[in-house]
Amino acid sequence: NILTGTVDRTAPRIVGTTSPADSLLSQGDEIAISFDEALDCETFLNGTNVSVKVLADDVHAEVELFKTVDFSYTCSGSGIVITINPAKLQAYDGRRWEVQVRSITDWLGNASDPIAPTWQFQVDYFKQSPSSVTLVGPEDWRINAATAEQTLHFAITDYDVFQASTSLSEIALQYKRDVDADWLTASTLTVAQLEARHRAQGVADEIPIDTLNWDASTVLDGSYTVRAVATGNTGRQSVSGPASGLIDRVAPALLGTPSPQDGVYDSQDDVAFTFTEAIDCEAGYQFNSSVLDYGATSAEELEPTQVVCLGDQVQFIFAEELLKDHFGGTVTIELALVTDLAGNGIEGTGTVTYSFIIGQLGEETSPVALLTPSADWQVNQAQPEVTFTLGGYDLYELHSTLDSLVLEYSAEHESEWHAIESMTQEALANHHVANRATESEEPTYAVTWMPGVADGNYEVRAVAYGAHGFPEYSGAIQGRIDQTSPWLLSMTPENGALQHSQTIALTFTEAIAEASLAGDALSLQEQVLVTPFGGGEPYFSYVKIPEEMYRVAYQGETVAFYFDDQFTVTYDGATLALGVDGITDQNGNVLEDAVTATFAVQNVTPTAQRLESLHLTGEQLEDGSIALTWNAYDALGTEGYTVERSANGQFFETVATLQEALGYQEAVRFEEVIFYRLRLQRNDGTEKYSRVAVIEDQGIALPLAVEVFPNPIEENILRFSWYSKGSEESVTLEVRDVRGVLVHKEELDLTTRGTQISVQLPEHLDPGMYLLNATQGVQSHSMKFFNP
């Protein structure tokens, strides 16, 4: 006998380009996929093996499409064809789609490679993709103080002026300062203007080119990026490449005093001019340096060994051996023809001059440094003092001289410095000997300052004084003293009534720290009066307002609450309770007094505006269950309703998800009061909340009920809970086997109602079915459980 068979170990693979090849799904297009061998179409078509979805973007949520209703597919030979419902293509025109195919095999069961290929397509149903556009230039453009023409002209080309294959509504020139986030429009040409100007050039068959202008006379200085944006008929856009440039109309100026800032050159000091912005070092500059010896009447040229221009600084380097020959003399440097990156020259005469005295090189004053705090120290109510650690000084004058150290402070915008503490060299040496841990430990000295000065910004520095009277300065450390708590200055609306489109704004005496607004610092709740059934003092309960219905904005000293446009109709007649506690100013001082306020919500709107409400209501029925009802709201745009429940009005859990329902009923146990709210889910992915329905206990008796969990029990431990309402008697618990033999019995008092109870059953208990029976007065309830 001869047996025949087939050996096929090769997975079917996709061949060619899946159509549409341009990845644009347009009117009449189908998705056609071809493989390199015949497929098992019967098996493929018997399952749900194709998924199609519309991908989420910045505005819209993801949408899953359904087989048969939204799309269909066929399989024949080595090909699969997917057909999309034209209505869906139009509904989601302009969106990106994703198609995935699964469970593809050949006749011998070899799965495709890849197993689940995926494609993405852009829907362009009416072929309205926007035209491309190219921004030709100019590149690296600049405007400075000397530029007479403040309007820039940018050439554009490569756009579909006659809309032969793409759509075009207009082309805009947009600009953005590099430190900003938003693009602004400088000028725009409509397609009609572009076409007319192109025809007027008499070159209708050539590539179009035109000019967009930007009047930059009113914009701020800075580095800018410019682009061209073509908008199609559907509002979709394409963007050209960028062109960068600089607007700088401000001349560079000296930033502070050149180095050395104390006017005395000591060994290794920098000699540098620092400007308010970067210098164009490649453009060149001129300088002249000379020295006037002490007691001389005429200066002589003093040539630096090197001049370095880098960033915003020009630095002069002199040979110290040469400077020693001119001790006590005055060096003068003139620097001219300096320009910034935009070509602006130095303001004024165009020349800056600085002079300094050559110190006694080799016998310099000791250096000194502030080791701590590193920066941005602060003094507030919680931390009324700050400690500064001085170090880096030549305590035993091995390489320099040291008579004393002084710690000083100066207020912002003041030139005068005030002493905090002064230490002689002898006192510093005694302190070091008394406090050092090892012989080799570097000397340091800590000064704790409890300032008695006004709130404000301050600088602190250390000064070393040497034998020759020349001071040496540490770097200054900036900080702030603020020992005043913020307090509420004003609150709007002042009349205590919150109406449609109004904002609750709190203004404090100083800027608030944004980080302190997190957590429970701000609370917004509905105040509800609860009257206990059967007597008792009425009390207020507070129900959390969903955060989706408002947002909190912070700016400086103002904290504002902005509400959803449906808020007042949803909460009409409600009392809002606002609480602010624990927030701090920028320096950590806590709010002086907690803020509490109530607002009456009034649905006062313009007469032409009509608002809808879900109007959720609820009641406790005679059997103790809860019945909820609500109004229909935007029925065509509603996807479903989610019912949420809370025991305390603060934290809600989902109890049901419903379609097209206007009511819900459930049996639930609660004490005194229970809270419900409704979350409406719209087809566009947004959500809307109802006002919370507060349902008070009507004192309705509930029968005795027992629940075992888990069932079967584990490790011979019976875990259960019981509940009843209306009876104050204790509960008798019995556990019996199927023969009626008593295994366990105990009495449970009322404090165990609604709690989880655990009972350790005898270790010798046989596996099998058992009966748990609870009795309370004339009521009883039994439940079977299994011991594995």
PDB file of C-alpha atoms in Angstrom, residues 252 279-288 334-340 343-353:
ATOM      1  CA  PRO A 252      24.136  94.462  27.191  1.00  0.00           C
ATOM      2  CA  ILE A 279      28.360  88.194  24.531  1.00  0.00           C
ATOM      3  CA  ASP A 280      29.094  87.596  20.830  1.00  0.00           C
ATOM      4  CA  CYS A 281      32.708  86.569  21.328  1.00  0.00           C
ATOM      5  CA  GLU A 282      33.227  85.827  17.620  1.00  0.00           C
ATOM      6  CA  ALA A 283      32.344  89.407  16.671  1.00  0.00           C
ATOM      7  CA  GLY A 284      35.401  90.642  18.582  1.00  0.00           C
ATOM      8  CA  TYR A 285      36.015  93.475  21.046  1.00  0.00           C
ATOM      9  CA  GLN A 286      38.743  95.941  22.022  1.00  0.00           C
ATOM     10  CA  PHE A 287      40.478  96.535  25.347  1.00  0.00           C
ATOM     11  CA  ASN A 288      43.243  98.581  26.932  1.00  0.00           C
ATOM     12  CA  GLU A 334      38.850  99.724  29.351  1.00  0.00           C
ATOM     13  CA  LEU A 335      36.647  97.334  27.354  1.00  0.00           C
ATOM     14  CA  ALA A 336      34.891  98.501  24.170  1.00  0.00           C
ATOM     15  CA  LEU A 337      32.993  97.285  21.069  1.00  0.00           C
ATOM     16  CA  VAL A 338      31.284  94.477  22.987  1.00  0.00           C
ATOM     17  CA  THR A 339      28.020  93.226  21.402  1.00  0.00           C
ATOM     18  CA  ASP A 340      25.421  90.653  22.395  1.00  0.00           C
ATOM     19  CA  GLY A 343      24.381  92.694  17.633  1.00  0.00           C
ATOM     20  CA  ASN A 344      23.421  95.243  20.298  1.00  0.00           C
ATOM     21  CA  GLY A 345      26.383  97.236  21.590  1.00  0.00           C
ATOM     22  CA  ILE A 346      27.043  98.234  25.195  1.00  0.00           C
ATOM     23  CA  GLU A 347      24.589 100.909  26.299  1.00  0.00           C
ATOM     24  CA  GLY A 348      25.829 104.463  26.826  1.00  0.00           C
ATOM     25  CA  THR A 349      29.275 105.336  25.471  1.00  0.00           C
ATOM     26  CA  GLY A 350      29.957 101.774  24.360  1.00  0.00           C
ATOM     27  CA  THR A 351      32.924 101.492  26.751  1.00  0.00           C
ATOM     28  CA  VAL A 352      33.151 100.097  30.298  1.00  0.00           C
ATOM     29  CA  THR A 353      36.042 100.839  32.646  1.00  0.00           C
TER      30      THR A 353
END
